[in-house]
PDB file of C-alpha atoms and ligand atoms in Angstrom:
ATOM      1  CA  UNK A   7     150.426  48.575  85.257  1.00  0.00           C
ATOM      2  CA  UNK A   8     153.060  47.437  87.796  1.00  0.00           C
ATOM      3  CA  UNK A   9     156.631  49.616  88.054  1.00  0.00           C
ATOM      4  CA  UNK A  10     159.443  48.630  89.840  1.00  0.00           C
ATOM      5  CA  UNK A  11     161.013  51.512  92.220  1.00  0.00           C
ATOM      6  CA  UNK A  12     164.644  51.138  92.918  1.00  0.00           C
ATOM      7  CA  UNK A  13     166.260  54.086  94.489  1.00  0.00           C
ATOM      8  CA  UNK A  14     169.650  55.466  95.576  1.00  0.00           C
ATOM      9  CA  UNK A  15     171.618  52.718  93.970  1.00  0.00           C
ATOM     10  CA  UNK A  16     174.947  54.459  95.134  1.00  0.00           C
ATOM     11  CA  UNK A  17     177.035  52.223  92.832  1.00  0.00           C
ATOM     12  CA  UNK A  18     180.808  51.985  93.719  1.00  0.00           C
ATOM     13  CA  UNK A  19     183.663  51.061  91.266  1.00  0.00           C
ATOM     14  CA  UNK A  20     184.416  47.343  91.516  1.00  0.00           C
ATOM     15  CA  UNK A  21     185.989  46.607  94.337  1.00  0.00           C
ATOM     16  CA  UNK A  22     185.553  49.280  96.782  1.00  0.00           C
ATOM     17  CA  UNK A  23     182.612  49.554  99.236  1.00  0.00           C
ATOM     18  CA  UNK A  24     180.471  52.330 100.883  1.00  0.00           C
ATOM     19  CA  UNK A  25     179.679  52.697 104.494  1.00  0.00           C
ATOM     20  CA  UNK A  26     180.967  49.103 104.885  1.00  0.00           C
ATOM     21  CA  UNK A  27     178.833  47.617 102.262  1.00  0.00           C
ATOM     22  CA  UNK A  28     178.586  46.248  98.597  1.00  0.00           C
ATOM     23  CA  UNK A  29     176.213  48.513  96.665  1.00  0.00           C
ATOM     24  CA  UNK A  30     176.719  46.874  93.396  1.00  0.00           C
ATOM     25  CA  UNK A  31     175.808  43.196  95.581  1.00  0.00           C
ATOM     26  CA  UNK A  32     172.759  45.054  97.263  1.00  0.00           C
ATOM     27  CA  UNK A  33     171.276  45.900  93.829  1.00  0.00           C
ATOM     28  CA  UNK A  34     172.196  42.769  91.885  1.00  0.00           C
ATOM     29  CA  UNK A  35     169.872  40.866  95.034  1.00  0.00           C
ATOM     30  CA  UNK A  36     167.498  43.110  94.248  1.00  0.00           C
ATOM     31  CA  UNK A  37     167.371  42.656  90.234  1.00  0.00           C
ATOM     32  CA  UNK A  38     167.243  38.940  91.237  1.00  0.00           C
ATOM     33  CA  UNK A  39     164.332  39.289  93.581  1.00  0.00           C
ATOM     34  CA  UNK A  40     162.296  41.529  91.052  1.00  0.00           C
ATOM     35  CA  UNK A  41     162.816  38.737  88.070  1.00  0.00           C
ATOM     36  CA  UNK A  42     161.749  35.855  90.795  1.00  0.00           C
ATOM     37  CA  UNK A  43     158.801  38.001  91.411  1.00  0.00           C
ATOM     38  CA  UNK A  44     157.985  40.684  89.451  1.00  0.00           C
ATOM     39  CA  UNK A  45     159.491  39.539  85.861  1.00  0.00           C
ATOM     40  CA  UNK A  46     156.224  40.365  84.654  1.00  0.00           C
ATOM     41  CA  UNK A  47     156.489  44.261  85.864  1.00  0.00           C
ATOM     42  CA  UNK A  48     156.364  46.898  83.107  1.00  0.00           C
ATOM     43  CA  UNK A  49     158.617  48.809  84.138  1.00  0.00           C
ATOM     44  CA  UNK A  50     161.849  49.697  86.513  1.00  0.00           C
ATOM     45  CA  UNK A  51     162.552  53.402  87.235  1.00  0.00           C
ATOM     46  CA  UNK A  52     165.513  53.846  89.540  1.00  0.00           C
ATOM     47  CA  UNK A  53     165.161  57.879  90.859  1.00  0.00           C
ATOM     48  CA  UNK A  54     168.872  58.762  91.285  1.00  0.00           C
ATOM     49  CA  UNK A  55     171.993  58.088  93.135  1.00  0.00           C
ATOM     50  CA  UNK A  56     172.737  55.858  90.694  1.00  0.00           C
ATOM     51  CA  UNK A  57     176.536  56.317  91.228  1.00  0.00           C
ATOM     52  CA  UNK A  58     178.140  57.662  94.528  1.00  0.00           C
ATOM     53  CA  UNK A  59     180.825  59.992  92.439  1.00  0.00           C
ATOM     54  CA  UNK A  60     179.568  59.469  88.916  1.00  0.00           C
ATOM     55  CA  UNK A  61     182.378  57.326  88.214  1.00  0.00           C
ATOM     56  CA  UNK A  62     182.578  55.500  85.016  1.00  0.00           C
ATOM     57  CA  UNK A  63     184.041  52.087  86.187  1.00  0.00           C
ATOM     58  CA  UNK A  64     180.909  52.858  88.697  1.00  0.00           C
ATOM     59  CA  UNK A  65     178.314  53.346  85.731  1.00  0.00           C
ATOM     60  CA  UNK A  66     179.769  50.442  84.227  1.00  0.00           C
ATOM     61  CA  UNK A  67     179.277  48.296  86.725  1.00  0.00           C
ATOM     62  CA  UNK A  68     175.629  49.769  87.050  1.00  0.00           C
ATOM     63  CA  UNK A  69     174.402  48.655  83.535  1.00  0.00           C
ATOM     64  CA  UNK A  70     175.893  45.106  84.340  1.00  0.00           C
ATOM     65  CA  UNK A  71     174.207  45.017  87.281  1.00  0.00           C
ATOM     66  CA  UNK A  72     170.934  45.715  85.521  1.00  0.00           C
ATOM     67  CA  UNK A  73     171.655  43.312  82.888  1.00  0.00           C
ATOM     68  CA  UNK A  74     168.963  40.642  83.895  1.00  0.00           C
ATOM     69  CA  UNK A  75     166.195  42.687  83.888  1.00  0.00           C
ATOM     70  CA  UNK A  76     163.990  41.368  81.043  1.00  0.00           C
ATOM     71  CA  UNK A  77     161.764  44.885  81.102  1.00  0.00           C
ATOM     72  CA  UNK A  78     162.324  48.420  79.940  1.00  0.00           C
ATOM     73  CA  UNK A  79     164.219  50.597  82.580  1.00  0.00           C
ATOM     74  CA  UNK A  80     164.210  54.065  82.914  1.00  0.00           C
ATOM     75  CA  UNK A  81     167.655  56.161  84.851  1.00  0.00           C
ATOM     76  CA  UNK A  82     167.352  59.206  86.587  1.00  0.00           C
ATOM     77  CA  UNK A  83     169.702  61.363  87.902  1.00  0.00           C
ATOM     78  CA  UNK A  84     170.330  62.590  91.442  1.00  0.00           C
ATOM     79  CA  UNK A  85     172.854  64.443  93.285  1.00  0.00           C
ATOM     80  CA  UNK A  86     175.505  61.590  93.408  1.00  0.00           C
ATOM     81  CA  UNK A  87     175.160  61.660  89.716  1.00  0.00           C
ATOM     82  CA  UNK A  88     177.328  62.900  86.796  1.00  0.00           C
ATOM     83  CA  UNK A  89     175.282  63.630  83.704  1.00  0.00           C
ATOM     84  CA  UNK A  90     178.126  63.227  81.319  1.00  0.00           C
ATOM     85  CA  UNK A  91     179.270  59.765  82.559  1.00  0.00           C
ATOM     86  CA  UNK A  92     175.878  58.774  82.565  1.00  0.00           C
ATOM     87  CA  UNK A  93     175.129  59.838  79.480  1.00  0.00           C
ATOM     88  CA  UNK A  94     178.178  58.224  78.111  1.00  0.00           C
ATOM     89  CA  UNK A  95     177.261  55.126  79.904  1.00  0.00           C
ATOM     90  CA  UNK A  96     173.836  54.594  78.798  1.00  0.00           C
ATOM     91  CA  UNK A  97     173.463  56.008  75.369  1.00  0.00           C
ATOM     92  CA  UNK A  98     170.172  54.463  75.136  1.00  0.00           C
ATOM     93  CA  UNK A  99     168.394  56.196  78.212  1.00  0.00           C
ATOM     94  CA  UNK A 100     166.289  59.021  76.556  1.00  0.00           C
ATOM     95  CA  UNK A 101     167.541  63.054  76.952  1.00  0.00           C
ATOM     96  CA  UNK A 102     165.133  66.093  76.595  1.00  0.00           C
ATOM     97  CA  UNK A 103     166.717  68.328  73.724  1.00  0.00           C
ATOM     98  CA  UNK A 104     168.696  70.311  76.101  1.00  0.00           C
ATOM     99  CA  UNK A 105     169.951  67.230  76.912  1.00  0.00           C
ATOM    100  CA  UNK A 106     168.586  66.805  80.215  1.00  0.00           C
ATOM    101  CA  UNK A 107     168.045  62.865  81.473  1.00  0.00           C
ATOM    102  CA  UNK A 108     163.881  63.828  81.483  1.00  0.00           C
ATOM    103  CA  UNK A 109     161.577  62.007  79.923  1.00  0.00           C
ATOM    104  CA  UNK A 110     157.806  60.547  79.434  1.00  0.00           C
ATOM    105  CA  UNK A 111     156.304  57.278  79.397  1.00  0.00           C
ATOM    106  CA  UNK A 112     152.303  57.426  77.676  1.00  0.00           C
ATOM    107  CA  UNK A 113     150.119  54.558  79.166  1.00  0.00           C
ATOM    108  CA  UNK A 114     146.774  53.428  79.245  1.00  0.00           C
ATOM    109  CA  UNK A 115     147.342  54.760  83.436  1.00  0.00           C
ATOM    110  CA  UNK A 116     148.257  58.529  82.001  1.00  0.00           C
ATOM    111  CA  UNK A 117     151.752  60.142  81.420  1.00  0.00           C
ATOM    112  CA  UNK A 118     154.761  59.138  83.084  1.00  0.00           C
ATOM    113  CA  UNK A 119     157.247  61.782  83.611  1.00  0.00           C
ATOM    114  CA  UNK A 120     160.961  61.371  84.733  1.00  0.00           C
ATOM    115  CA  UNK A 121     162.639  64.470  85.767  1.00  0.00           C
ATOM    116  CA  UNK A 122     165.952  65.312  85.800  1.00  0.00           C
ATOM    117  CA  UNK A 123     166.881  67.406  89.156  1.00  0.00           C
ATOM    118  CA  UNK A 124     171.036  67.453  89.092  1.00  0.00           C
ATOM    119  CA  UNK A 125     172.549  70.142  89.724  1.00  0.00           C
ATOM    120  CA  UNK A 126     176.162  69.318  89.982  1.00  0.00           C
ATOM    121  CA  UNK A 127     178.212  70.463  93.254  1.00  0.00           C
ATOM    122  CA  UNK A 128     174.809  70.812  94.982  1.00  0.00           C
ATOM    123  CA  UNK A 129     173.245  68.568  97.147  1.00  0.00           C
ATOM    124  CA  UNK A 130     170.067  69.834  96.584  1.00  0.00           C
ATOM    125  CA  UNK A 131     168.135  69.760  93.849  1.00  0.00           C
ATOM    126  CA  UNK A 132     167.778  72.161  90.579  1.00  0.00           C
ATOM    127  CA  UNK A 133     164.996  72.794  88.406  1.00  0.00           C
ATOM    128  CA  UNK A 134     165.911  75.665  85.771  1.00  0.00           C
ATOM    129  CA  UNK A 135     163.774  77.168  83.050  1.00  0.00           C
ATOM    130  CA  UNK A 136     164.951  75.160  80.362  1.00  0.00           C
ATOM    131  CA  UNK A 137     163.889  72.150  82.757  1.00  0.00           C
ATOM    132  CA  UNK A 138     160.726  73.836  83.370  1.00  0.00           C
ATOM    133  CA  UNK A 139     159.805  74.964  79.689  1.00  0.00           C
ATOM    134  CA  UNK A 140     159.856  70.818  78.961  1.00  0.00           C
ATOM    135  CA  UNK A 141     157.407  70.307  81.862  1.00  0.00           C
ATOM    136  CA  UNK A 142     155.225  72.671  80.877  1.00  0.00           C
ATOM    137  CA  UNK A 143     155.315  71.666  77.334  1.00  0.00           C
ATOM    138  CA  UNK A 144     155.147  67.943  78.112  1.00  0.00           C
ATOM    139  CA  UNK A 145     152.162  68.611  80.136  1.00  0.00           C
ATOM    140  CA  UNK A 146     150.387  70.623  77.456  1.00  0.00           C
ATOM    141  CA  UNK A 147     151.157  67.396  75.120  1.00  0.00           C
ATOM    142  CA  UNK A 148     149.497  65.290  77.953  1.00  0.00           C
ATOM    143  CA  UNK A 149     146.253  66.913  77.379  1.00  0.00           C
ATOM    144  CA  UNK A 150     143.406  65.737  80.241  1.00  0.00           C
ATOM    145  CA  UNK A 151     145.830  62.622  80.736  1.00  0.00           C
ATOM    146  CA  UNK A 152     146.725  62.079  84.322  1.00  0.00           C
ATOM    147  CA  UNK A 153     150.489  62.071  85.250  1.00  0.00           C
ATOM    148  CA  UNK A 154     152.454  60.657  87.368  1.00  0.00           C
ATOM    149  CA  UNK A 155     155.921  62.232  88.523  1.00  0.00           C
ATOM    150  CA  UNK A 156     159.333  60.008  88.822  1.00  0.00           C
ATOM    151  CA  UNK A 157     162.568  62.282  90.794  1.00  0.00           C
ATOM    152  CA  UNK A 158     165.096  62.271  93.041  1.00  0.00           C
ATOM    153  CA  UNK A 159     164.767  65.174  95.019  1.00  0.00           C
ATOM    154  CA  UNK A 160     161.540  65.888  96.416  1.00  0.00           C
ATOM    155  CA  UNK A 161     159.820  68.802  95.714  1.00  0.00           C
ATOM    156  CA  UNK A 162     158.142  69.443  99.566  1.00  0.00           C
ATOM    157  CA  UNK A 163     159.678  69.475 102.867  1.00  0.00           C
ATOM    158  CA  UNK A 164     160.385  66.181 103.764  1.00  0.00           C
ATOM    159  CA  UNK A 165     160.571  67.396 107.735  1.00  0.00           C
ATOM    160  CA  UNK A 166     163.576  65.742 108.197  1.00  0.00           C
ATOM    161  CA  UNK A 167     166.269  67.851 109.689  1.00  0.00           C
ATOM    162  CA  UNK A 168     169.094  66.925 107.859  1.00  0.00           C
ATOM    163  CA  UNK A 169     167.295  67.236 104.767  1.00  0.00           C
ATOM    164  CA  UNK A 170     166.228  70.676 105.397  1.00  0.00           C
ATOM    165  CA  UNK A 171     168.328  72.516 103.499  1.00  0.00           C
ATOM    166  CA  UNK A 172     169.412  69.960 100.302  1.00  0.00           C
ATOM    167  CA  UNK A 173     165.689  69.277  98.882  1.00  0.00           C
ATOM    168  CA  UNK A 174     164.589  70.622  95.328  1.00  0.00           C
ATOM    169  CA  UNK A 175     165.761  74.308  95.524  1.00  0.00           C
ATOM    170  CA  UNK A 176     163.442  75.437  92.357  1.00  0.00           C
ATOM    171  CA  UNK A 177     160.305  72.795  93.720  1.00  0.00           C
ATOM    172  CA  UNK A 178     157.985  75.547  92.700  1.00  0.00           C
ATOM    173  CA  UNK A 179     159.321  74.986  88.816  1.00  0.00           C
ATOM    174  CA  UNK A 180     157.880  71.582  89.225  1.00  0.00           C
ATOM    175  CA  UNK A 181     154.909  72.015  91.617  1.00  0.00           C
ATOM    176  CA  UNK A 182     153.368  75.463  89.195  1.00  0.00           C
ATOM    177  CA  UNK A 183     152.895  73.623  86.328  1.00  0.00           C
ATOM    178  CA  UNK A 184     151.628  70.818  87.985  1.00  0.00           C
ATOM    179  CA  UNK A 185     149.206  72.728  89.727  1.00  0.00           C
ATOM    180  CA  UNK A 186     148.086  73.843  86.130  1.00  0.00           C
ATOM    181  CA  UNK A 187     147.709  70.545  84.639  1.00  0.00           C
ATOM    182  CA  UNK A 188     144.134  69.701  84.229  1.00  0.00           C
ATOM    183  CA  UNK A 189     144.355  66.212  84.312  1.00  0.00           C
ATOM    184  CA  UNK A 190     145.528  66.240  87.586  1.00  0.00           C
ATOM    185  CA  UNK A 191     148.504  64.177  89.201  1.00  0.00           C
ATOM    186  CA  UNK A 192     148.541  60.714  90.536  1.00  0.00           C
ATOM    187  CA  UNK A 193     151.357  60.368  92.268  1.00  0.00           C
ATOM    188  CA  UNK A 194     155.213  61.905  93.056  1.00  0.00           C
ATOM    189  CA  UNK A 195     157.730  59.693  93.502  1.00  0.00           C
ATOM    190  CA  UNK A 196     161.344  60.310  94.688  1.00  0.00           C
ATOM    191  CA  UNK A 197     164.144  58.809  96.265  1.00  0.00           C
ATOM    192  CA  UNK A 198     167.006  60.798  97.984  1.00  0.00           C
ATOM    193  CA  UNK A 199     165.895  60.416 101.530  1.00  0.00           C
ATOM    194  CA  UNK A 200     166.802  56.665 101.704  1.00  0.00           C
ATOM    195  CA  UNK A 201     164.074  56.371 103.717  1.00  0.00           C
ATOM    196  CA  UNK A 202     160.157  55.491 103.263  1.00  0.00           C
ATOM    197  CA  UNK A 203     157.859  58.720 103.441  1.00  0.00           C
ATOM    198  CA  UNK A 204     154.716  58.814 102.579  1.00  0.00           C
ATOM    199  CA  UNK A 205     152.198  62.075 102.171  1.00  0.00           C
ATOM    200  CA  UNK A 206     150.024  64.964 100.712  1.00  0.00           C
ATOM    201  CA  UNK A 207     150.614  68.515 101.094  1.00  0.00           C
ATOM    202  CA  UNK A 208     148.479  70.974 101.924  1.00  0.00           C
ATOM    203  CA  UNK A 209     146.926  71.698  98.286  1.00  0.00           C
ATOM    204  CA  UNK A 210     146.478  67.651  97.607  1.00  0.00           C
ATOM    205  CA  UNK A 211     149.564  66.074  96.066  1.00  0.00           C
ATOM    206  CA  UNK A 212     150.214  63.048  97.700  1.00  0.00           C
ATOM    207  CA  UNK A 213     154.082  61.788  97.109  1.00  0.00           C
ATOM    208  CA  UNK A 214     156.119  58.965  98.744  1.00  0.00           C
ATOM    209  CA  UNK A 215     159.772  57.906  98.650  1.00  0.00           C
ATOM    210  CA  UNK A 216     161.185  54.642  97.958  1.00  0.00           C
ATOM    211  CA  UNK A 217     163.980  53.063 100.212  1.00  0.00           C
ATOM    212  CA  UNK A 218     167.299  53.252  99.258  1.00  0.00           C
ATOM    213  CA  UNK A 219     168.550  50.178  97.971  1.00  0.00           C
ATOM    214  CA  UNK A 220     172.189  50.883  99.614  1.00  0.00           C
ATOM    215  CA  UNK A 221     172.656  52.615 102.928  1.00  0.00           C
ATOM    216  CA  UNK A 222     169.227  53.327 104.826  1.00  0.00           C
ATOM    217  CA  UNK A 223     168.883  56.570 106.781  1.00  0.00           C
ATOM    218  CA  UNK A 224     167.727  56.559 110.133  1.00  0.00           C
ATOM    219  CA  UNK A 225     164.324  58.357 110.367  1.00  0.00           C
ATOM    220  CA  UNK A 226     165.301  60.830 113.141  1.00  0.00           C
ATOM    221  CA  UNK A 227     163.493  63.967 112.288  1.00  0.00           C
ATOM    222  CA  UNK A 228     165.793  66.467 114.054  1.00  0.00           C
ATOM    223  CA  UNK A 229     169.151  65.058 114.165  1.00  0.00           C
ATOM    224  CA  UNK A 230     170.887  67.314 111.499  1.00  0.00           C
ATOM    225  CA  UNK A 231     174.025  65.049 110.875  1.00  0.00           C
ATOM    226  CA  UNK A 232     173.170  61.861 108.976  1.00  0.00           C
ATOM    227  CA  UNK A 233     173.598  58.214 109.921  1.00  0.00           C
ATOM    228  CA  UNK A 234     172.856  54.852 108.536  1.00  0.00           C
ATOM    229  CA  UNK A 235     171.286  52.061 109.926  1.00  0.00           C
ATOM    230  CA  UNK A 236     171.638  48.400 109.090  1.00  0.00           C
ATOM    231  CA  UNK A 237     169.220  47.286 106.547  1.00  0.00           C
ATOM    232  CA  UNK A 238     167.811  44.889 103.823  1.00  0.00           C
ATOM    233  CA  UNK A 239     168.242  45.399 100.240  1.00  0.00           C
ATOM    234  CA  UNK A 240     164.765  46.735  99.276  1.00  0.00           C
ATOM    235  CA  UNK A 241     162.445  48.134  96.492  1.00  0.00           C
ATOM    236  CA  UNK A 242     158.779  49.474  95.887  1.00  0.00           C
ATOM    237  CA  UNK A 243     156.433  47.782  93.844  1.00  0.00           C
ATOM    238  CA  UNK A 244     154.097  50.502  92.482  1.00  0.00           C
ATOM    239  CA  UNK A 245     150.617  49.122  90.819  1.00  0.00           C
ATOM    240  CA  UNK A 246     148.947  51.921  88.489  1.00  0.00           C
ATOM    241  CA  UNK A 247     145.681  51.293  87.715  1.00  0.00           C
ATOM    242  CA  UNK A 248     141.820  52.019  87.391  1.00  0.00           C
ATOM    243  CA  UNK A 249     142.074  52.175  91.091  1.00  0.00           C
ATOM    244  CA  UNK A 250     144.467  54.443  91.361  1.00  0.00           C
ATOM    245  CA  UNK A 251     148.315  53.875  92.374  1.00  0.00           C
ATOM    246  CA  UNK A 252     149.422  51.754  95.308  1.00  0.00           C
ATOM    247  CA  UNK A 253     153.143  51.219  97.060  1.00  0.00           C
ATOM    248  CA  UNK A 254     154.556  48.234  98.242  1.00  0.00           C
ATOM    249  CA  UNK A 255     158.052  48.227  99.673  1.00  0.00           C
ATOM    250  CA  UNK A 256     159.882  44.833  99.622  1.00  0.00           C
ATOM    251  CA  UNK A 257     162.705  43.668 101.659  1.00  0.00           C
ATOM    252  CA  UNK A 258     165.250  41.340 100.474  1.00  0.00           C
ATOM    253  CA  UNK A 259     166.305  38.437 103.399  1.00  0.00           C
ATOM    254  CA  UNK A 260     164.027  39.185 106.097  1.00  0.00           C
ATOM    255  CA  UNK A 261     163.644  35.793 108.091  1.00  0.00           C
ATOM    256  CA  UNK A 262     159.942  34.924 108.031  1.00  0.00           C
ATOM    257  CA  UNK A 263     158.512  34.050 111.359  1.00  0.00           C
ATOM    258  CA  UNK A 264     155.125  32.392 110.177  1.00  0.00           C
ATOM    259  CA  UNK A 265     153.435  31.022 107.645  1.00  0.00           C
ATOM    260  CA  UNK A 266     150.285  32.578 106.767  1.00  0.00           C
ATOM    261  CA  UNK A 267     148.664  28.896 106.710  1.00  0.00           C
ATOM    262  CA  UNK A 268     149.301  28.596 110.444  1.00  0.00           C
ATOM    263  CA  UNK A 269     147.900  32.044 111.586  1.00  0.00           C
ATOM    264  CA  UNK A 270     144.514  32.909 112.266  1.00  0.00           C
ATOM    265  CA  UNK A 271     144.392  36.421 110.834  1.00  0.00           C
ATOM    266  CA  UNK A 272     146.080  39.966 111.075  1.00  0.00           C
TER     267      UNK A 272
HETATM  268 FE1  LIG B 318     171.198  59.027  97.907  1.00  0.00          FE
END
């Protein structure tokens, strides 16, 4: 199974611009890039920030944006987010019955599960009963499947200092049932740090982040006050399989250097 990762989107209404640059341009390079070469991908989950201020004209301008891609496509929320607009926006994008964006995806690769970790007026993360009752009983439903997590926030210390104090608040609502779940967990992936991170914590979860497809933060671990670096438009390409799951990230307009046909190896 191949997914597409696309992360903090941080759409913009027409027009306007963020940190000096075109979101909606950013992600409509990378929708092109992923048809070019992953058109035959089975999926695209984009883990929050969709929208810098939840606007509508933003949303809007999201789904058009997304237009081209031929596969299914799953929305989370993050902290950027308004659930509301969203909802309003993309009608079609599946709600738990408290109305929650959270959903699963059964494969022949286990359970896919897409939280929903907006809280509004908090940067952090929030994961509140309700949330939690669905996990639980999404994960009894899963049986001895194997799941795989899709959020924005994530649910461990990322060790980045500006990120300290704005992860997933309630990451023990997640990480308890998890921890429960006999068929064990693949993978977590989140977004929110704009950043690549990769890991496991202490009791064997690995997780990873995709990089932001907008503004990229610099990966200074103590410097509590954030700042953006220039970057390339980029994406993860996540393979599920027998094997297990592997992470690719893919920049858009890097200037190749070589071809592989005139180099002698690695
Ligand atoms: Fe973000």
């Amino acid at each position: 199974m191949k997914i597409i990762q696309i992360t903090d989107t941080h759409l913009v209404p027409p027009g306007e611009t963020l940190y000096g640059l075109d979101p909606a341009a950013r992600l409509a390079r990378v929708v092109e890039d992923v048809m070019v070469h992953h058109a035959d991908a089975d999926l695209v989950a984009i883990t929050g920030d969709l929208c810098n201020d939840g606007d509508p004209a933003a949303y809007a301008l999201l789904g058009d944006t997304l237009a081209p891609l031929s596969m299914p496509v799953r929305l989370m929320l993050g902290n950027h987010d308004d659930r509301m607009a969203f909802r309003s926006a993309f009608p079609d994008q599946p709600v738990d019955a408290g109305g929650f964006v959270q959903s699963v995806l059964d494969t022949d690769q286990g359970r896919l599960l897409f939280l929903d970790t907006h809280h509004p007026g908090t940067l952090g993360g929030r994961y509140c009963a309700a949330r939690r009752r669905w996990l639980e009983d999404t994960l009894a439903a899963a049986g001895a499947a194997p799941v795989t997590l899709f959020l924005h926030h994530p649910p461990i210390d990322c060790g980045l200092a500006h990120f300290r104090n704005i992860g997933l608040h309630d990451a023990e609502a997640v990480l308890a049932p998890l921890r429960a779940h006999p068929g064990g967990v693949r993978h977590i992936l989140f977004g929110h740090i704009h950043v690549s991170l990769s890991g496991t914590s202490t009791e064997g979860f690995s997780y990873s982040s995709g990089q932001s497809s907008a503004h990229r933060f610099a990966a200074d671990l103590g410097e509590p006050a954030p700042w953006w670096v220039e970057s390339h438009p980029a994406y993860r390409i996540v393979i599920l399989d027998g094997a297990g799951l592997r992470a690719y990230v893919r920049e858009i307009g890097q200037r190749e250097l070589e071809r592989a046909g005139d180099c002698t190896g690695p």
